[in-house]
Coordinates of C-alpha atoms in Angstrom, one line a residue:
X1 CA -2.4 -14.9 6.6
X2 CA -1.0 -18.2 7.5
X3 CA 2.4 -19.4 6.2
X4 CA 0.7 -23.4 6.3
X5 CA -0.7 -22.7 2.8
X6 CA 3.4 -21.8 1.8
X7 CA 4.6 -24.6 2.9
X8 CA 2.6 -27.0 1.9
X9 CA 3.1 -25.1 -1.6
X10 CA 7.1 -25.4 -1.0
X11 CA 6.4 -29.5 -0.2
X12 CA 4.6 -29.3 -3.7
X13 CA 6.7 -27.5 -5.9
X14 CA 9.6 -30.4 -5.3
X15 CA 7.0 -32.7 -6.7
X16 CA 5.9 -34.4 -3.2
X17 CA 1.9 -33.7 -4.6
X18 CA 0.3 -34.6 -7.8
X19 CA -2.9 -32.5 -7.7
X20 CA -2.8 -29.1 -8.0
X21 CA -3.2 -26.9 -4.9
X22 CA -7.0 -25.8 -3.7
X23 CA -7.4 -21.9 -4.4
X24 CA -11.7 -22.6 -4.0
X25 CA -11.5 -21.7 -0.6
X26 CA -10.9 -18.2 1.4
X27 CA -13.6 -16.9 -1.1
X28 CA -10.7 -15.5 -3.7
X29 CA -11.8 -15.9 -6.8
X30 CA -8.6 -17.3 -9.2
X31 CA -8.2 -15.3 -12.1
X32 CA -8.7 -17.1 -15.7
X33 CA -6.9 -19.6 -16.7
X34 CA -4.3 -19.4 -20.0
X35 CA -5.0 -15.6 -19.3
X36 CA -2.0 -13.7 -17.7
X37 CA -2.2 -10.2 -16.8
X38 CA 0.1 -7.8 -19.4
X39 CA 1.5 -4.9 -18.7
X40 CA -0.1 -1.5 -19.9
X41 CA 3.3 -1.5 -21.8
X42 CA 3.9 -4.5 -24.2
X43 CA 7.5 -3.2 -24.7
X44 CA 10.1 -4.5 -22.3
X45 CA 13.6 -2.4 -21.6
X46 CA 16.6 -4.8 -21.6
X47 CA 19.3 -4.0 -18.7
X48 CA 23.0 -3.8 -20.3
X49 CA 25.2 -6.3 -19.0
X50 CA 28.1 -4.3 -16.8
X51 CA 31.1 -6.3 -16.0
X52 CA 33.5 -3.6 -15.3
X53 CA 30.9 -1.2 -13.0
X54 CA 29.6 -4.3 -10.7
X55 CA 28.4 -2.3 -7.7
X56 CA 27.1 1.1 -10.0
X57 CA 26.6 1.3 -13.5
X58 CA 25.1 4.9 -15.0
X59 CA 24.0 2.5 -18.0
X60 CA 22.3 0.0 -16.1
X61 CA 20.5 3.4 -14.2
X62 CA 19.7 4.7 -17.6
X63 CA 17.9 1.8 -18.5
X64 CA 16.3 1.5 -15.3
X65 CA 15.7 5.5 -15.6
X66 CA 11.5 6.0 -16.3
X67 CA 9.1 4.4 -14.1
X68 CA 10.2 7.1 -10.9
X69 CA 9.9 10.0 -12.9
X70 CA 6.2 9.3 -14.5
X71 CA 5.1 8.5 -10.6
X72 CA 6.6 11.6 -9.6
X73 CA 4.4 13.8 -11.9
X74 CA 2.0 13.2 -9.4
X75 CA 4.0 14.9 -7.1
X76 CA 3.2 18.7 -9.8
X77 CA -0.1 18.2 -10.5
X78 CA -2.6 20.8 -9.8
X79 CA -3.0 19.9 -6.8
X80 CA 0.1 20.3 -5.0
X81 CA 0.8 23.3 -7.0
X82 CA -1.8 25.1 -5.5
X83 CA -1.4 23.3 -2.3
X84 CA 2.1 24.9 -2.4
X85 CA 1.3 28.2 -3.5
X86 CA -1.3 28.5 -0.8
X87 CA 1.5 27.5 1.7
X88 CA 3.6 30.4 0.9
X89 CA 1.0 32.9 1.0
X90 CA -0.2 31.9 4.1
X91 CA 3.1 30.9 6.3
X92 CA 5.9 32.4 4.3
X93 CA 8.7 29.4 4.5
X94 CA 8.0 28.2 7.5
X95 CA 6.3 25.2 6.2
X96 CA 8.8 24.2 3.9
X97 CA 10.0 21.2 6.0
X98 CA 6.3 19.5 6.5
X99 CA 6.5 19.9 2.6
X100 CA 10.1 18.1 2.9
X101 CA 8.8 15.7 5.6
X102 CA 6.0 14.8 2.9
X103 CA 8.1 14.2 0.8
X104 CA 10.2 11.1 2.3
X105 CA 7.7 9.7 3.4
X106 CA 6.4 9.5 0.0
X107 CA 9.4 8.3 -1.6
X108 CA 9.8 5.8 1.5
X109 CA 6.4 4.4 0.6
X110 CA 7.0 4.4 -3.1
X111 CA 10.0 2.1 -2.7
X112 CA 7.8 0.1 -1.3
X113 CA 5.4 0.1 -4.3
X114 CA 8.3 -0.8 -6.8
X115 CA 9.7 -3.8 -4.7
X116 CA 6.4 -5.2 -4.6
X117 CA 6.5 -4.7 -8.6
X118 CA 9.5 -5.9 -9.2
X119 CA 9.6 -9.1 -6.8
X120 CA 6.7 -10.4 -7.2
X121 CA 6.3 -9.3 -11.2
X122 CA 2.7 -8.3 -10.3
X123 CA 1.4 -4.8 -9.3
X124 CA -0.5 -4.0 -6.0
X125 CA -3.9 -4.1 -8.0
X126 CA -3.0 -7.7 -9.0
X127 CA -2.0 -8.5 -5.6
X128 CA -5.3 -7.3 -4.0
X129 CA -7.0 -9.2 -6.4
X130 CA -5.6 -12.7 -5.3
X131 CA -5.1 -12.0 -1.6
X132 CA -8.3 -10.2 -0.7
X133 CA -11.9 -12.3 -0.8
X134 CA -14.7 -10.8 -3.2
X135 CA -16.6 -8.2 -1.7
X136 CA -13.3 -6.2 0.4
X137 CA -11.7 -6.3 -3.4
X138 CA -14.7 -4.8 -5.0
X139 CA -15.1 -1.9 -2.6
X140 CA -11.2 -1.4 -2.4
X141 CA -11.1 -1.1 -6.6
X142 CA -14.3 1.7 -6.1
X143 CA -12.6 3.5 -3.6
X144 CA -9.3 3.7 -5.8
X145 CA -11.5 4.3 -8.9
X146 CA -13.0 7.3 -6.6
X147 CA -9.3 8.9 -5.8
X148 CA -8.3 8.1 -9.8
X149 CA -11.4 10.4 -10.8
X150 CA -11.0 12.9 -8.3
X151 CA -7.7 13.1 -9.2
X152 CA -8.2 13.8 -12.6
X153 CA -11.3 16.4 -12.0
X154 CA -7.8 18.4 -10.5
X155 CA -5.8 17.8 -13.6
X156 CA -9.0 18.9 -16.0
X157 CA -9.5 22.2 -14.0
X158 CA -5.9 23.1 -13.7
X159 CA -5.5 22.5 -17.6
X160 CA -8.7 24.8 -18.0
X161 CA -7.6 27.5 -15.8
X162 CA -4.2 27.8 -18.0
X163 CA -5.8 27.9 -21.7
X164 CA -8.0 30.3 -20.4
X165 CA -5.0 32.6 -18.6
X166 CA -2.8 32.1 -22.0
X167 CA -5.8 33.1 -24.1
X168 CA -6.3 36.3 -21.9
X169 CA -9.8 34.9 -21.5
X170 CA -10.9 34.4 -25.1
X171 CA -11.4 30.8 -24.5
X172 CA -13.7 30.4 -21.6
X173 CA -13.1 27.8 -18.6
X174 CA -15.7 25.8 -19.5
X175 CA -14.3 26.0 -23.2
X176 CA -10.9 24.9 -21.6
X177 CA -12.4 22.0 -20.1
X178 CA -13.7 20.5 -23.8
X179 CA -9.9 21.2 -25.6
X180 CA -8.9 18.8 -22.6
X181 CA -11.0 16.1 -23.9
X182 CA -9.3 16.2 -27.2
X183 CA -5.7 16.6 -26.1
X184 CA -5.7 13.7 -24.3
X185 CA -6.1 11.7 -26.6
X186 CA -4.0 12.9 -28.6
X187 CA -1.7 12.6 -26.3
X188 CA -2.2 9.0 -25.5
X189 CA -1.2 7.9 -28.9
X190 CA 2.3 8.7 -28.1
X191 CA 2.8 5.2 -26.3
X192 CA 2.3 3.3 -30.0
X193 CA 6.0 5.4 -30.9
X194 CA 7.9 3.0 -28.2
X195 CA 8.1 3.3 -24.4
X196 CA 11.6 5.0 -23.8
X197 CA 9.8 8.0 -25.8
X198 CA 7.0 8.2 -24.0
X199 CA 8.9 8.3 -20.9
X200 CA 11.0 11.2 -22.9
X201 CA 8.3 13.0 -23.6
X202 CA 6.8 13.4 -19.7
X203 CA 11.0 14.4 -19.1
X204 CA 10.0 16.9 -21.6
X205 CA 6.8 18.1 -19.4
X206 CA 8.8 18.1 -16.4
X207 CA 11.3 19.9 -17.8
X208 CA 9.0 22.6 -18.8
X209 CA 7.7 22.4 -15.3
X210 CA 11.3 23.2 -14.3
X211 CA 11.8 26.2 -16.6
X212 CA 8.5 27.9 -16.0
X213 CA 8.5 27.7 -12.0
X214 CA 12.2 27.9 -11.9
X215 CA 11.8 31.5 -14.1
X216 CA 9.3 32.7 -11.3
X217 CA 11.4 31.9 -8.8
X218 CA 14.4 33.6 -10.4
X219 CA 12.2 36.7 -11.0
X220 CA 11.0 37.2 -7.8
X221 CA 14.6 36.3 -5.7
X222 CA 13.5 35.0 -2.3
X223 CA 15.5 35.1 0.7
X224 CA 17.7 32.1 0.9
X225 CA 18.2 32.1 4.4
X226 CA 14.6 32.4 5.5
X227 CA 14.5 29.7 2.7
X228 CA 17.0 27.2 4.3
X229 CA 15.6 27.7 8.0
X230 CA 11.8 26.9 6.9
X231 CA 13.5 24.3 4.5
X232 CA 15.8 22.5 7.7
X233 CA 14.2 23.6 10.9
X234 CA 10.9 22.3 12.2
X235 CA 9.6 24.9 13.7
X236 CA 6.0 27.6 12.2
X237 CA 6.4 30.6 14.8
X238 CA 3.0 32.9 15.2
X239 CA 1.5 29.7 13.2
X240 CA -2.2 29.3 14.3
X241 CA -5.5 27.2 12.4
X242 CA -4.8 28.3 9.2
X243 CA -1.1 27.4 9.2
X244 CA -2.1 24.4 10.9
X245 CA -4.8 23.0 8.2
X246 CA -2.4 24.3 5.3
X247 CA 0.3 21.8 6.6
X248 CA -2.1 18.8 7.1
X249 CA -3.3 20.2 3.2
X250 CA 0.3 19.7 2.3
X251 CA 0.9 15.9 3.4
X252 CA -2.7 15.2 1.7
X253 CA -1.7 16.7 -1.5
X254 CA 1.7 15.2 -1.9
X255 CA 1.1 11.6 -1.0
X256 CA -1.3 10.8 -3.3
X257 CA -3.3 6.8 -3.2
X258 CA -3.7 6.0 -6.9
X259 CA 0.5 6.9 -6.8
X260 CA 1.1 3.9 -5.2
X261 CA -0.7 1.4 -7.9
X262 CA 0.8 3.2 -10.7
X263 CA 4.8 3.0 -9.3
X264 CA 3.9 -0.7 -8.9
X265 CA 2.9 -1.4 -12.7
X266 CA 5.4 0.7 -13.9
X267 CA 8.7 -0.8 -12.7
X268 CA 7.6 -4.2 -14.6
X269 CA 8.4 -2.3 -17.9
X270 CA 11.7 -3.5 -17.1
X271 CA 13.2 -7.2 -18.5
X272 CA 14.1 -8.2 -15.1
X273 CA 14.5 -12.3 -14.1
X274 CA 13.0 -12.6 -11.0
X275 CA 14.3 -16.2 -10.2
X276 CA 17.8 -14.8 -9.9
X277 CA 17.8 -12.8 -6.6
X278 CA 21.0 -10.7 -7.5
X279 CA 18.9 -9.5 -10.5
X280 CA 16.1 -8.1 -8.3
X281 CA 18.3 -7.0 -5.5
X282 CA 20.4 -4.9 -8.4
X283 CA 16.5 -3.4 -10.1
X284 CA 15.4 -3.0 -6.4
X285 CA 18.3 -0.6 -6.3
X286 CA 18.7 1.1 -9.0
X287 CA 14.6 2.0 -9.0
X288 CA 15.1 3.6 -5.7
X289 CA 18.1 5.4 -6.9
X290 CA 16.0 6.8 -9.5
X291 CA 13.0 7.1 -7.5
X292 CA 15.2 9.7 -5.5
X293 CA 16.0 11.8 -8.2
X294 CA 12.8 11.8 -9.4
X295 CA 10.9 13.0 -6.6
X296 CA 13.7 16.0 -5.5
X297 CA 13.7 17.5 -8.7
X298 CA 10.0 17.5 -7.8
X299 CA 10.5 18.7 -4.1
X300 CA 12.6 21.2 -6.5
X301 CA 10.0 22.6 -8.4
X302 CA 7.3 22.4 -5.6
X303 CA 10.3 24.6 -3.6
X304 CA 10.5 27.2 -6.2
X305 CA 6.4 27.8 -6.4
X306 CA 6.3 28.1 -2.1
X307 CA 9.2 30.7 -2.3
X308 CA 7.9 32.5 -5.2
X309 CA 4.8 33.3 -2.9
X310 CA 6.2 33.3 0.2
X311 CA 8.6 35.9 -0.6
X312 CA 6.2 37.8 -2.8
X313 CA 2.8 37.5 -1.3
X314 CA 3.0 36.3 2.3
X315 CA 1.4 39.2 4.7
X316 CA -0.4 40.9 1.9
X317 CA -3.8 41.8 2.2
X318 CA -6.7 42.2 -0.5
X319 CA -6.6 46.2 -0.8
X320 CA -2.6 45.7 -1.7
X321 CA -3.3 43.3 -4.5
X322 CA -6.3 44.6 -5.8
X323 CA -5.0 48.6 -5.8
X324 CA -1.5 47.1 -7.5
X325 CA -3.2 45.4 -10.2
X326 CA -5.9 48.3 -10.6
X327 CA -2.5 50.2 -11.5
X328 CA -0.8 47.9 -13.9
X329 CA -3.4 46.2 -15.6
X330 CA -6.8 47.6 -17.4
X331 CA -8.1 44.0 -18.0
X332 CA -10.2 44.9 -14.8
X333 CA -8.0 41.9 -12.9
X334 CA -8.3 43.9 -9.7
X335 CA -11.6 43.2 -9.4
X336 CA -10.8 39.6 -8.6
X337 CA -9.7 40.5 -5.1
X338 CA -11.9 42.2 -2.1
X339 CA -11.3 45.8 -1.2
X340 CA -10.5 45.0 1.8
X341 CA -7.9 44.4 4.4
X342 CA -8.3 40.7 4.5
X343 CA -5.4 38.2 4.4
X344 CA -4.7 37.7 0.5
X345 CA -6.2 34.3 -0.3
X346 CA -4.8 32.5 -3.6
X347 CA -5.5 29.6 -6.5
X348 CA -3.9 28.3 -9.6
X349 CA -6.1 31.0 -11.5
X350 CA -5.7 34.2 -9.0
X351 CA -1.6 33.1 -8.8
X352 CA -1.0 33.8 -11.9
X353 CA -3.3 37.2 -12.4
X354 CA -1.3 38.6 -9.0
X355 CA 2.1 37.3 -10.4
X356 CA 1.7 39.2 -13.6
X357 CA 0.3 42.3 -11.7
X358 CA 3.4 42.6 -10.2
X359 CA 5.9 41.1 -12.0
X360 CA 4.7 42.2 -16.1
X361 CA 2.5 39.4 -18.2
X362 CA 5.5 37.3 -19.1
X363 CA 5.8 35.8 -15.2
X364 CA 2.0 34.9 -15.4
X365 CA 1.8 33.1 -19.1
X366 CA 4.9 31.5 -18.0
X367 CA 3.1 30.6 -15.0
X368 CA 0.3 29.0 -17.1
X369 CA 2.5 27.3 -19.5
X370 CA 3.9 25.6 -16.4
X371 CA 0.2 24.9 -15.1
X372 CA -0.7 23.5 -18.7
X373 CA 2.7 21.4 -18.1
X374 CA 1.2 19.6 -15.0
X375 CA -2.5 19.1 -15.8
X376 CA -1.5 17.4 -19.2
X377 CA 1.3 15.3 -17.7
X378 CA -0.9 14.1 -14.7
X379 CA -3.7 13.1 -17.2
X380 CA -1.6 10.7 -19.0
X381 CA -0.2 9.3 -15.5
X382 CA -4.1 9.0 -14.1
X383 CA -5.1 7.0 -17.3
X384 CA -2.0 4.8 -17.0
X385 CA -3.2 3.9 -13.2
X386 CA -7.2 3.8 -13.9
X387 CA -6.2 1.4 -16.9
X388 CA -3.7 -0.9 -14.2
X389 CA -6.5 -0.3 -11.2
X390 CA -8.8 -2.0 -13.4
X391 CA -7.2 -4.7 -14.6
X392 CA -5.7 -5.4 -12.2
X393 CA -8.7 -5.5 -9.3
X394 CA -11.8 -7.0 -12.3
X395 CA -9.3 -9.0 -14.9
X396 CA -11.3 -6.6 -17.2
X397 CA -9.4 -5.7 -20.2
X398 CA -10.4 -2.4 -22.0
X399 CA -8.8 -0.7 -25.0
X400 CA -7.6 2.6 -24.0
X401 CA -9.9 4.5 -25.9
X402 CA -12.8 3.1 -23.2
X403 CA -11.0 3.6 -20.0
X404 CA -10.1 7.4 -20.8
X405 CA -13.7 7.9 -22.5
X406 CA -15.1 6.6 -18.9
X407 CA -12.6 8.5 -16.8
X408 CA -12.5 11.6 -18.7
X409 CA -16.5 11.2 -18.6
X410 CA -17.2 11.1 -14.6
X411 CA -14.4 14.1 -14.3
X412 CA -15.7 16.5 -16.9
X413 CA -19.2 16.3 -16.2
X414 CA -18.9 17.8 -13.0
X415 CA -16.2 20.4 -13.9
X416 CA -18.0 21.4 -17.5
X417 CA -21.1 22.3 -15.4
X418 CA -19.2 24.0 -12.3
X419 CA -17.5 26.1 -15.7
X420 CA -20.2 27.0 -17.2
X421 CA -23.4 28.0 -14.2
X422 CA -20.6 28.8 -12.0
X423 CA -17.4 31.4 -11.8
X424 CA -13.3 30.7 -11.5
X425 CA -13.5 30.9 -7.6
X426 CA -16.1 27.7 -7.8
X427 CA -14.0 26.2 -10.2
X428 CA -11.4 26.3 -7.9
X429 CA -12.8 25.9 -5.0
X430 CA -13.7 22.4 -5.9
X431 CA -10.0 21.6 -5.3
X432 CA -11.0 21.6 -1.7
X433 CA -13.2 19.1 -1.9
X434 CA -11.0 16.7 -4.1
X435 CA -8.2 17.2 -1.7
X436 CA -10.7 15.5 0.9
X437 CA -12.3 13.0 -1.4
X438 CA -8.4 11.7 -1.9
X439 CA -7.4 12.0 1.4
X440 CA -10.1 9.8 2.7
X441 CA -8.9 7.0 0.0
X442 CA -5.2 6.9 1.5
X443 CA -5.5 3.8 3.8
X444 CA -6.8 1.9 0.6
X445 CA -3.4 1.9 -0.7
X446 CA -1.1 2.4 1.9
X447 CA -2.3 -0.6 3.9
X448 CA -2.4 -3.1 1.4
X449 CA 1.4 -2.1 -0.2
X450 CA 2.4 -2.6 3.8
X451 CA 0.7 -5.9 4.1
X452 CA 1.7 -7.5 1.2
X453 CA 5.6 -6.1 1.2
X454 CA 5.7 -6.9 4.8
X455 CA 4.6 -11.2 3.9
X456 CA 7.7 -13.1 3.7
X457 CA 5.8 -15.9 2.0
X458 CA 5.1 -12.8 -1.0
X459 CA 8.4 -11.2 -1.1
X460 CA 10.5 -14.2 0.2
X461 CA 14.0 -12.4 1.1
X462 CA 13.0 -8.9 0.4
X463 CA 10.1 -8.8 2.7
X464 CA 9.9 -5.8 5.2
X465 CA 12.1 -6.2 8.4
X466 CA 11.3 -5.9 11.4
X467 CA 12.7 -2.0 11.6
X468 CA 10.7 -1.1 8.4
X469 CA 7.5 -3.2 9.3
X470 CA 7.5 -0.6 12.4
X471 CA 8.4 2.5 11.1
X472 CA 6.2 1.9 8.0
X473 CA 3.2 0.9 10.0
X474 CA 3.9 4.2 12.4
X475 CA 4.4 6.1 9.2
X476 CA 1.3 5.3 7.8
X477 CA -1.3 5.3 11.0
X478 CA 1.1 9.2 11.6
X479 CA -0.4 10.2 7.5
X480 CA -3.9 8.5 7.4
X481 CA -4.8 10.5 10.9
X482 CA -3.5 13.8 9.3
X483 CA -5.7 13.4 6.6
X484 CA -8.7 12.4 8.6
X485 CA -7.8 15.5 10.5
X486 CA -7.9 17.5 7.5
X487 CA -11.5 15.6 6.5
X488 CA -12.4 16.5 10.2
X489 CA -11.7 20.0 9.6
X490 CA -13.5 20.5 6.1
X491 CA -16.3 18.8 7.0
X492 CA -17.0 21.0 10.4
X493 CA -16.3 24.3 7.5
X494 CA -19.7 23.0 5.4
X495 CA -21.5 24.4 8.3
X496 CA -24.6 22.2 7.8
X497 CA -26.3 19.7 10.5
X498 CA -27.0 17.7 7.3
X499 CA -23.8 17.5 6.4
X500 CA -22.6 15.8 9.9
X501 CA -25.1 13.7 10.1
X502 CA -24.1 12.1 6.5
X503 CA -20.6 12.2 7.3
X504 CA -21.3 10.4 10.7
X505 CA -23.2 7.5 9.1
X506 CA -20.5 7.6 6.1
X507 CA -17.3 7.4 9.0
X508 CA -18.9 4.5 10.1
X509 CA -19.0 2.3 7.1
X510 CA -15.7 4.0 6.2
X511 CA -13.7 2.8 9.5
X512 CA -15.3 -0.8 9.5
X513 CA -13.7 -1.2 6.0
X514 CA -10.2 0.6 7.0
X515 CA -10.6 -1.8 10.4
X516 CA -10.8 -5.0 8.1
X517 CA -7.4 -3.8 6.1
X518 CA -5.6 -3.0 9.4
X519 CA -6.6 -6.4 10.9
X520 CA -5.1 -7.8 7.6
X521 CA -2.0 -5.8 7.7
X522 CA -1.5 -6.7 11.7
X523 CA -1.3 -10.0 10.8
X524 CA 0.8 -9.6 7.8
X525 CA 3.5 -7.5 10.6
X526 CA 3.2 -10.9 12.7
X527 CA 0.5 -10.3 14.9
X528 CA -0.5 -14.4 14.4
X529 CA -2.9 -14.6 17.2
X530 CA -5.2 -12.2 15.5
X531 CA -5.6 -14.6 12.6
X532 CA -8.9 -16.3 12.4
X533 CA -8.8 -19.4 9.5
X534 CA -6.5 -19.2 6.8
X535 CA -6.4 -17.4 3.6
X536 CA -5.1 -18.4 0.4
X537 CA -1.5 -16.4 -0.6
X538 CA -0.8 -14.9 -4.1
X539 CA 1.8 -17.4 -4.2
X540 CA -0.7 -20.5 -3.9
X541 CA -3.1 -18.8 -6.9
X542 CA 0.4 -18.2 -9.1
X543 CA 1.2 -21.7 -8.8
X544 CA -1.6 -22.8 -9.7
X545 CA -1.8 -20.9 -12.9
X546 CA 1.7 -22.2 -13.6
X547 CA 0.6 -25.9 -13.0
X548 CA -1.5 -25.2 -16.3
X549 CA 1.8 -23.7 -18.6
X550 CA 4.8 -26.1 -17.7
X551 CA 7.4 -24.0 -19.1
X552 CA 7.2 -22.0 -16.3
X553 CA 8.9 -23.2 -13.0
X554 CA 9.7 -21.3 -9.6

């Protein structure tokens, strides 16, 4: 990605050219003209002036306070609630700090996400349309479109599973997984009563997130030393394959692809002028301030479901759990769980059944109001990024009615006929599979944030140093080869020659593409004599488009 094209656009912009600058070539189509890309939001949130608090203002944070904590809902969906729960119950605490670990890293890479927002005023979707050439932009936008659907396939079963635990069965999965049609809907109406309420409103969810977990975990009491020492010390003594593949499951549920497009789009809700540099130093700031809080109140809550079943569950076999629930309940519960000596093995659906054998039926509705919480929360979040992913990669702008109807579509299908031919333990076990299906879209976002917050001639003085481009770049190769790992390792569980030989011929394609973004991004971290021609830079297709509307200057 040459710099040439950047300064020849520098020489232009003081008025040394007449013509407006070539964006024909490098096989980049320029969006359309007189058409700018708008924000899923129309609303913009003004930032108080603060002449008193220059350095830290709690009113400027409040107004900044939003974007972090609608990404971080991605951090409690399903997903990682199930990816946590299965933690405890198969390692105790001991893998609290890879779910820590995770956890920076994801907030490390989401600050990268919201500079790139907030610098450039365009989100990474926008960006990869105007960087990368036609056919690398179309597969990228499937690949995200893939981890967006699989994503909310999760949301749909976990929202399914709790209707059906708070109706004591009444209402069927499959009967669960229609209501979640409607209520989304519903709840996507919200956003026409003003964006600061819609923001309250997922505070709201989390909240009840908060409660709900944070009752189990008063309920059951876990140890808080054995808490802090898996919490603070790296260490999984007696750990062997199973611990292993739960804390590669872990770093694959928590850092999630479609989380970095969303963070992105959000942070432009915000009135921010970014021709004055103090301005977007003080909103690169105060988003990562926020960003923080965000994501450890959700390290919080994802702490309280690992205790409650490490400190509960962990070394309990089936015969335990199915003889104590034989005892307390005569819904026939027990029947969910082998009479055997097994290690107990858990879901979203059998945590709450062996929560409320053991600790009374309030612990497991409360457990599946708090499921309810997430599914419906991470719904909303996973139309918001489908909606930015697409107009953002196709300049293709769809009322929200048609992106959720096509989203909602491809997710229920599968999951309404897994609900209704198949059991709960199906149902579930498709979690498994999504879990892969994301994992194996990762590199399609981290690479790109990387490469384009890592250009100087994109983010001017807020590009990536030389400290972050290699400890990002080392960061990111460190997560993408856990979750091929973890692809690795479910793939070789199928059991199937078949199934190899597709994934063989599937890797294939799969690296050639992720080869193509790592080339890019190598160049992009100032590896020049890889660079073969020239490409054309977001800022050379922006100018352009301002050459047409004069009362915009740079």
């Amino acid at each position: 990605m040459s710099d040439q094209n950047y300064r020849n656009l520098d020489e232009c912009s003081a008025g040394d050219c007449d013509s407006k600058p070539d964006v024909s070539d490098g096989g980049i189509d320029p969006v359309i003209q007189g058409e700018p890309f708008t924000s899923y939001f129309d609303e913009k949130i003004q930032i108080p002036e603060d002449e008193v608090h220059s350095w830290f203002s709690f009113r400027k944070l409040w107004a900044f306070t939003g974007p972090g904590f609608l990404m971080s809902i991605a951090y409690l969906d399903p997903g990682n609630i199930e990816s946590d729960l299965q933690s405890g119950s198969v390692a105790g605490f001991k893998l609290l700090w890879v779910l820590l670990t995770a956890t920076i890293i994801g907030l490390l890479l989401q600050r990268l996400a919201a500079r790139l927002g907030v610098v450039t005023g365009l989100h990474l979707a926008e960006v990869c349309n105007r960087q990368y050439p036609k056919v690398p932009r179309i597969i990228l936008w499937l690949m995200v479109e893939l981890a967006i659907i699989g994503s909310d396939m999760q949301e749909v079963i976990g929202s399914a599973i709790a209707i059906n635990l708070l109706s004591v069965g009444i209402i069927p999965l499959w009967g669960g997984v229609l209501i979640t049609i409607a209520d989304t809907f519903f709840f996507l109406f919200l956003d026409k009563y003003g964006l600061r309420k819609l923001e309250a409103f997922f505070g709201f969810l989390i909240a009840i997130m908060a409660v709900t977990f944070g009752y189990e975990y008063v309920r059951v009491r876990p140890d808080q030393g054995k808490l802090l020492k898996g919490m603070f010390f790296p260490y999984c003594e007696g750990c062997g394959p199973a611990q292993l593949e739960q804390a590669v499951g872990i770093v694959g549920a928590v850092i999630m692809p479609h989380n970095m497009y969303l963070h992105s789009a959000l942070v432009k809700s915000r009135d921010v002028n970014r021709s004055n540099k103090k301005e977007v130093r003080e909103a690169n700031k105060y988003f990562f301030i926020e960003s923080s809080i965000a994501l450890f109140l959700s390290f919080l809550i994802n702490v309280f479901v690992v205790a409650v079943f490490a400190e509960a569950f962990f070394g309990k076999t089936n015969m335990e759990v199915s003889t104590q629930c034989f005892n307390q309940s005569s819904s026939g519960q027990g029947a969910l769980f082998p009479n055997n000596t097994d290690p107990l093995k858990v879901d979203i659906y059998k945590g709450g059944v062996v929560l409320g054998c053991y600790f009374g039926p309030a612990a497991l509705y409360i457990w599946a109001v708090g499921i309810l919480a997430a599914g419906q929360s991470s719904t909303m979040t996973g139309t918001y990024s489908g909606q930015f992913v697409m107009e953002g990669f196709l300049n293709l702008k769809w009322s929200r009615f048609a992106r959720v109807v096509l989203t909602r579509s491809i997710a229920i299908t599968p999951t309404l006929l897994v609900a209704i031919f198949q059991d709960v333990e199906h149902l579930t076990g498709m979690n498994d599979f999504l879990n892969v299906l994301q994992s194996l879209q990762l590199p399609f976002a981290l690479i790109p944030i990387l490469t384009f917050t890592s250009l100087r001639s994109v983010m001017s003085d807020f590009a990536n140093g030389l400290f972050f481009k290699i400890a990002g770049g080392i960061l990111i190769l460190i997560v993408c080869c856990i979750n091929i790992y973890f692809v690795v390792v479910y793939v070789s569980s199928l059991g199937h020659v078949g199934f190899y030989v597709g994934a063989a011929i599937l890797s294939v394609v799969y690296l050639c593409f992720v080869g193509y973004l790592t080339w890019q991004c190598l160049v992009a971290l100032g590896l020049k004599f890889l660079e073969c021609g020239q490409t054309v830079s977001i800022h050379q297709i922006r100018l352009a488009e301002d050459y047409a509307d004069s009362s915009i200057t740079y």
